Coordinates of C-alpha atoms and ligand atoms in Angstrom, one line a residue:
Chain A
M120 CA 0.0 0.0 0.0
K121 CA 1.4 3.3 -1.0
F122 CA 0.9 5.6 1.8
Q123 CA 2.8 8.1 4.0
L124 CA 2.0 10.4 6.8
I125 CA 3.7 13.7 6.5
Y126 CA 4.5 16.0 9.4
A127 CA 4.5 19.5 8.1
Q128 CA 5.1 21.9 10.9
R129 CA 6.5 25.3 10.0
G130 CA 8.7 24.1 7.2
K131 CA 9.8 20.9 8.8
T132 CA 8.7 17.9 6.8
R133 CA 9.0 14.5 8.3
F134 CA 8.0 11.2 6.9
M135 CA 6.7 8.4 8.9
H136 CA 7.2 4.8 7.9
N137 CA 4.2 3.4 6.1
N138 CA 3.5 0.6 8.5
Q139 CA 3.7 3.0 11.4
T140 CA 1.1 5.3 9.9
E141 CA -1.3 2.5 9.2
E142 CA -0.8 1.4 12.7
V143 CA -1.6 5.0 14.0
I144 CA -4.7 5.2 11.8
A145 CA -5.8 1.7 12.9
R146 CA -5.4 2.6 16.6
A147 CA -7.1 6.0 16.2
S148 CA -10.0 4.4 14.4
N149 CA -10.4 2.0 17.4
G150 CA -10.8 4.8 19.8
D151 CA -7.2 5.3 20.9
L152 CA -7.2 9.0 21.7
Q153 CA -3.4 9.4 21.8
A154 CA -3.1 8.0 18.3
F155 CA -5.7 10.5 17.1
R156 CA -3.9 13.2 18.9
D157 CA -0.8 12.2 16.9
I158 CA -2.8 12.7 13.7
Y159 CA -4.0 16.0 15.0
D160 CA -0.5 17.2 15.8
A161 CA 0.7 16.2 12.3
Y162 CA -2.1 17.8 10.3
S163 CA -3.8 20.5 12.3
G164 CA -1.2 23.1 11.0
F165 CA -2.2 22.7 7.4
V166 CA -5.9 22.2 8.1
F167 CA -6.1 25.5 10.0
N168 CA -4.0 27.4 7.6
V169 CA -5.8 26.2 4.5
A170 CA -9.1 27.0 6.1
L171 CA -7.8 30.4 7.2
R172 CA -6.7 31.4 3.7
V173 CA -9.7 30.1 1.9
T174 CA -12.2 31.7 4.4
R175 CA -9.9 34.6 5.3
H176 CA -11.3 34.6 8.8
R177 CA -9.7 33.1 11.9
E178 CA -12.9 32.2 13.7
D179 CA -14.2 30.4 10.6
A180 CA -10.9 28.6 10.3
R181 CA -11.1 27.5 14.0
E182 CA -14.6 26.1 13.5
I183 CA -13.7 24.4 10.3
T184 CA -10.6 22.8 11.9
Q185 CA -12.8 21.3 14.6
E186 CA -15.3 20.1 12.1
V187 CA -12.6 18.5 9.9
F188 CA -11.1 16.5 12.7
V189 CA -14.4 15.4 14.1
T190 CA -15.4 14.2 10.6
V191 CA -12.1 12.5 10.0
H192 CA -12.3 10.8 13.4
N193 CA -15.7 9.5 12.6
K194 CA -14.8 8.3 9.1
L195 CA -11.4 6.9 10.0
K196 CA -12.8 3.4 10.2
S197 CA -13.9 3.5 6.6
F198 CA -10.6 5.0 5.4
R199 CA -9.3 2.5 2.8
Y200 CA -5.8 3.9 2.0
Q201 CA -6.6 4.4 -1.7
S202 CA -5.1 7.9 -1.3
S203 CA -2.8 9.1 1.4
L204 CA -4.2 10.4 4.6
R205 CA -2.6 13.7 3.8
T206 CA -4.5 14.0 0.5
W207 CA -7.7 12.9 2.1
M208 CA -7.3 15.5 4.9
Y209 CA -6.7 18.3 2.3
R210 CA -9.9 17.2 0.5
V211 CA -12.0 17.2 3.7
T212 CA -10.5 20.6 4.6
V213 CA -11.1 22.3 1.2
N214 CA -14.7 20.9 1.0
A215 CA -15.4 22.0 4.6
S216 CA -14.1 25.5 3.9
L217 CA -16.1 25.9 0.6
N218 CA -19.2 24.6 2.2
Y219 CA -18.7 26.9 5.1
I220 CA -18.5 29.9 2.8
K221 CA -21.6 28.8 0.9
K222 CA -23.5 28.3 4.1
H223 CA -22.5 31.7 5.4
A224 CA -22.7 33.6 2.1
S225 CA -25.5 35.8 3.4
L226 CA -23.3 37.2 6.1
K227 CA -21.4 39.4 3.7
S228 CA -21.0 42.2 6.1
R229 CA -18.6 40.1 8.2
T230 CA -16.2 39.7 5.2
V231 CA -16.3 43.5 4.6
A232 CA -15.4 44.1 8.2
Y233 CA -12.5 41.8 7.9
D234 CA -11.3 43.5 4.8
D235 CA -11.3 46.8 6.5
A236 CA -9.5 45.5 9.5
L237 CA -6.6 44.2 7.4
G238 CA -6.6 46.6 4.6
S239 CA -7.5 50.1 3.7
S240 CA -8.6 51.4 7.1
Y241 CA -5.0 51.7 8.4
S242 CA -3.7 55.2 8.4
R243 CA -0.6 56.1 6.5
D244 CA 1.5 56.5 9.6
Y245 CA 0.5 53.1 10.9
M246 CA 1.2 51.5 7.5
A247 CA 4.7 52.9 7.6
E248 CA 5.3 51.3 11.0
K249 CA 3.9 48.0 9.9
S250 CA 6.5 45.3 9.4
E251 CA 7.1 43.9 6.0
R252 CA 5.5 40.7 7.1
E253 CA 2.3 42.4 8.2
H254 CA 2.3 44.4 5.0
N255 CA 2.6 41.2 2.9
E256 CA -0.2 39.7 5.0
G257 CA -2.5 42.6 4.2
V258 CA -1.7 42.5 0.5
I259 CA -2.3 38.7 0.4
N260 CA -5.7 39.0 2.1
R261 CA -6.9 41.6 -0.3
L262 CA -5.6 39.7 -3.3
L263 CA -7.3 36.5 -2.1
G264 CA -10.4 38.5 -1.5
M265 CA -10.6 39.2 -5.2
L266 CA -10.8 35.5 -6.1
T267 CA -13.7 33.1 -5.9
P268 CA -13.4 30.6 -3.0
E269 CA -12.5 27.8 -5.5
Q270 CA -9.7 29.9 -7.0
R271 CA -8.5 30.7 -3.5
A272 CA -8.3 27.0 -2.7
C273 CA -6.2 26.5 -5.9
I274 CA -3.7 29.2 -5.1
V275 CA -3.4 28.1 -1.5
L276 CA -2.9 24.5 -2.3
R277 CA -0.3 25.3 -5.0
S278 CA 1.7 28.2 -3.8
M279 CA 1.3 28.0 0.0
E280 CA 1.1 24.2 0.5
G281 CA 3.2 23.3 -2.5
L282 CA 1.0 20.5 -3.8
S283 CA 1.7 19.2 -7.3
Y284 CA -0.9 19.5 -10.0
E285 CA -1.6 15.8 -9.6
E286 CA -2.1 16.1 -5.9
M287 CA -4.4 19.1 -6.4
A288 CA -6.4 17.0 -8.9
D289 CA -6.8 14.3 -6.3
V290 CA -7.8 16.8 -3.6
L291 CA -10.2 18.8 -5.7
A292 CA -11.6 15.8 -7.6
I293 CA -11.0 17.3 -11.0
D294 CA -8.5 16.4 -13.7
V295 CA -5.1 17.9 -14.1
N296 CA -6.1 20.1 -17.0
A297 CA -8.9 21.6 -15.0
V298 CA -6.4 22.3 -12.2
R299 CA -4.2 24.1 -14.8
S300 CA -7.0 26.2 -16.2
R301 CA -8.3 27.1 -12.7
L302 CA -4.8 28.2 -11.7
K303 CA -4.5 30.2 -14.9
R304 CA -7.7 32.0 -14.4
A305 CA -6.9 32.7 -10.7
R306 CA -3.5 34.2 -11.6
E307 CA -4.9 36.2 -14.4
K308 CA -7.4 37.7 -12.0
L309 CA -4.6 38.4 -9.5
L310 CA -2.6 40.2 -12.3
S311 CA -5.6 42.3 -13.2
V312 CA -6.3 43.5 -9.7
R313 CA -2.8 43.8 -8.3
K314 CA -2.5 47.5 -9.1
E315 CA -5.7 48.4 -7.4
V316 CA -4.8 46.2 -4.3
L317 CA -1.3 47.7 -4.1
E318 CA -2.5 51.2 -4.3
N319 CA -5.0 50.5 -1.5
E320 CA -2.3 49.1 0.6
L321 CA 0.2 51.9 0.3
Chain B
M56 CA 5.4 29.0 -30.2
N57 CA 3.8 32.4 -30.3
C58 CA 3.7 34.8 -27.3
E59 CA 0.2 33.8 -26.3
R60 CA 1.0 30.2 -26.0
I61 CA 4.3 31.0 -24.2
R62 CA 2.4 33.1 -21.7
E63 CA -0.1 30.3 -21.0
I64 CA 2.8 28.1 -20.0
I65 CA 4.5 30.8 -18.1
I66 CA 1.4 31.5 -15.9
T67 CA 1.0 27.8 -15.1
D68 CA 3.6 25.1 -15.4
Y69 CA 6.6 27.4 -15.9
A70 CA 5.7 29.4 -12.8
D71 CA 5.3 26.2 -10.8
G72 CA 8.5 24.7 -12.1
A73 CA 6.5 21.9 -13.7
V74 CA 7.7 22.1 -17.3
T75 CA 10.0 19.6 -19.0
D76 CA 13.6 20.6 -19.5
A77 CA 12.9 20.9 -23.3
D78 CA 10.0 23.3 -22.7
A79 CA 12.0 25.3 -20.2
R80 CA 14.7 25.7 -22.8
L81 CA 12.3 26.8 -25.4
I82 CA 10.7 29.4 -23.1
K83 CA 14.0 30.8 -21.9
E84 CA 15.1 31.1 -25.5
H85 CA 11.9 33.1 -26.2
L86 CA 12.3 35.2 -23.1
S87 CA 15.8 36.3 -24.1
S88 CA 14.4 37.7 -27.3
C89 CA 10.9 39.0 -26.3
R90 CA 10.8 41.9 -23.9
E91 CA 7.0 41.8 -23.4
C92 CA 7.0 38.2 -22.4
R93 CA 10.0 38.8 -20.1
K94 CA 8.0 41.5 -18.3
F95 CA 5.0 39.2 -18.1
E96 CA 7.1 36.4 -16.5
A97 CA 8.5 38.8 -13.9
L98 CA 5.1 40.0 -13.0
V99 CA 3.6 36.5 -12.7
Q100 CA 6.4 35.6 -10.3
S101 CA 6.3 38.8 -8.2
S102 CA 2.5 39.2 -8.0
T103 CA 0.9 35.7 -8.2
V104 CA 3.5 33.3 -6.9
A105 CA 6.2 34.9 -4.6
P106 CA 3.8 36.7 -2.1
F107 CA 2.0 33.4 -1.4
Q108 CA 5.1 31.4 -1.1
R109 CA 6.5 33.9 1.4
L110 CA 3.5 33.8 3.6
E111 CA 4.2 32.1 6.9
R112 CA 1.9 29.6 8.4
E113 CA 0.0 30.8 11.5
D114 CA 0.1 28.7 14.6
V115 CA -2.9 26.7 15.4
P116 CA -4.8 28.6 18.1
P117 CA -5.0 26.8 21.5
G118 CA -8.2 25.2 22.6
I119 CA -9.1 23.6 19.3
W120 CA -8.0 20.1 20.4
D121 CA -10.1 20.3 23.6
A122 CA -13.1 21.4 21.5
I123 CA -12.6 18.5 19.2
R124 CA -12.2 16.0 22.0
E125 CA -15.5 17.1 23.5
Q126 CA -17.3 16.3 20.2
L127 CA -15.8 12.9 19.8
P128 CA -18.1 9.9 20.6
E129 CA -17.2 7.8 23.7
P130 CA -14.5 5.3 22.8
A131 CA -16.0 1.9 21.8
P132 CA -13.0 -0.3 21.2
G133 CA -12.8 -4.1 22.1
R134 CA -16.0 -5.5 23.7
A135 CA -14.4 -6.4 27.1
F136 CA -12.9 -3.0 27.5
S137 CA -16.0 -1.0 26.6
L138 CA -18.2 -3.2 28.9
R139 CA -15.9 -2.8 31.8
A140 CA -15.7 1.0 31.2
A141 CA -19.5 1.1 30.9
V142 CA -20.0 -0.9 34.0
S143 CA -17.5 1.3 36.0
R144 CA -19.3 4.4 34.8
L145 CA -22.6 2.9 35.7
F146 CA -21.5 2.3 39.2
F147 CA -19.3 5.3 39.7
V148 CA -20.1 7.2 42.9
P149 CA -18.2 10.3 44.0
R150 CA -16.2 9.8 47.2
P151 CA -18.3 11.8 49.7
A152 CA -21.4 10.2 48.3
L153 CA -19.8 6.8 48.7
L154 CA -19.2 7.4 52.4
A155 CA -22.9 8.4 52.9
L156 CA -24.0 5.4 50.9
S157 CA -21.8 3.0 52.9
S158 CA -23.2 4.1 56.2
V159 CA -26.8 4.0 54.9
S160 CA -26.2 0.4 53.6
I161 CA -24.7 -0.7 56.9
C162 CA -27.8 0.6 58.7
V163 CA -30.1 -1.2 56.2
A164 CA -28.1 -4.4 56.5
A165 CA -28.2 -4.2 60.3
A166 CA -32.0 -3.6 60.2
L167 CA -32.4 -6.6 57.8
L168 CA -30.2 -8.8 60.0
I169 CA -32.3 -8.0 63.0
Y170 CA -35.5 -8.5 61.1
F171 CA -34.6 -11.9 59.7
H172 CA -32.9 -13.0 62.9
F173 CA -35.9 -12.3 65.1
S174 CA -38.8 -13.0 62.8
P175 CA -40.6 -16.3 63.6
P176 CA -39.7 -19.2 61.2
G177 CA -43.2 -19.4 59.8
A178 CA -43.8 -15.6 59.4
S179 CA -42.0 -15.1 56.2
G180 CA -43.9 -17.7 54.2
G181 CA -41.8 -20.5 52.5
Y182 CA -38.4 -19.1 53.6
N183 CA -36.2 -21.6 55.3
G184 CA -32.8 -21.1 56.8
T185 CA -30.8 -21.6 53.6
V186 CA -32.7 -19.1 51.6
Q187 CA -32.2 -16.6 54.5
D188 CA -28.4 -17.3 54.4
E189 CA -28.3 -16.7 50.7
K190 CA -30.1 -13.5 51.2
M191 CA -27.6 -12.5 53.8
Q192 CA -24.7 -13.5 51.6
Y193 CA -26.2 -11.4 48.8
M194 CA -26.6 -8.4 51.1
A195 CA -23.0 -8.8 52.1
Y196 CA -22.1 -9.1 48.5
I197 CA -23.8 -5.9 47.5
M198 CA -22.0 -4.1 50.4
G199 CA -18.7 -5.8 49.6
F200 CA -19.1 -4.8 46.0
S201 CA -19.5 -1.2 46.9
D202 CA -16.4 -1.4 49.1
T203 CA -14.3 -2.9 46.3
M204 CA -15.4 -0.2 43.9
S205 CA -13.4 2.4 45.8
G206 CA -10.1 0.7 46.1
R207 CA -10.0 -1.9 43.3
N208 CA -6.9 -2.7 41.4
Q209 CA -6.8 -3.2 37.7
G210 CA -7.5 -6.7 36.6
E211 CA -9.8 -7.5 39.6
Y212 CA -13.4 -7.7 38.3
S213 CA -16.4 -7.2 40.5
Y214 CA -19.3 -9.6 40.6
I215 CA -21.4 -7.6 38.2
E216 CA -18.6 -7.1 35.8
E217 CA -17.8 -10.8 35.7
M218 CA -21.4 -11.4 34.8
F219 CA -20.8 -9.5 31.6
F220 CA -17.5 -11.2 30.7
E221 CA -18.3 -14.9 31.2
Ligands
LIG176 ZN1 6.7 36.9 -26.4

């Protein structure tokens, strides 16, 4: 069985031996809380960050992270190792994030408030004091805000999470050419709005 | 390849380092001679790839694990284990309550002892001595059971638990 558990915590990537991973999954699916905690420690970083960038809201990301792990826990018994746990977790996370946005689409005012908090409402003086990292953060959030949730997911999976086109096809359940054209459209959109976003940020 | 086709590759596979060596050579050759495509390539990198790659992951906020654990169903692993856990939970009594319960049961037992001991042989219908002894043993068992609940070592099963295992 081709399968590997990847620990991705702040740049560190560690591979677990295949049999070890299967053992952890088997134990977790049998109610071993420590084994499930190991899975949480290995994957909560990317689950939270993908949800955060797709929804652009910390509280949403927190709720989605909880939902993802409860879902995964309850479905672990039926996990059949056709794909890696990592791919499966990405898929559950992206789906949960997109569904969350659809469900809460009516609460548009909240998104606007978030935009303001991280974007144009800062005064010029404050902007000058902001670190480069914070500045980059603000630009990113505004750029992502210009995309559809599906396009955001593509950009996040590719450029932040570093997934290959093939992995993205698995996660998004579309073919590689569809991945390519979604990325293309997302990046063209980013190019067309970048001037506006940068002017707002500076 | 014309500029349009070149840019299609630049904004996808080339930007993601997913082109074959041969395609990469072709594109680099084109870029060295086409100023517009060169500008386009730089823009794709600086505006659609690099900012996202630079972005650091945020730490997972505390408290999420606890919230998840609260939503998980009770563990239901091997049969023996779950039954034992279920039985223990069923008979779990907090310590102060246990003290109160013990004293009450001692009083009840004493009262029963006095009642059975002093009641005339015929008064309790068909009961003979043996049945009364069994009753007494059972009473003692119930009380003994509640005692073992408090200070029981792992591996020792109580009467009720054994009923489930055999
Ligand atoms: Zn050209």
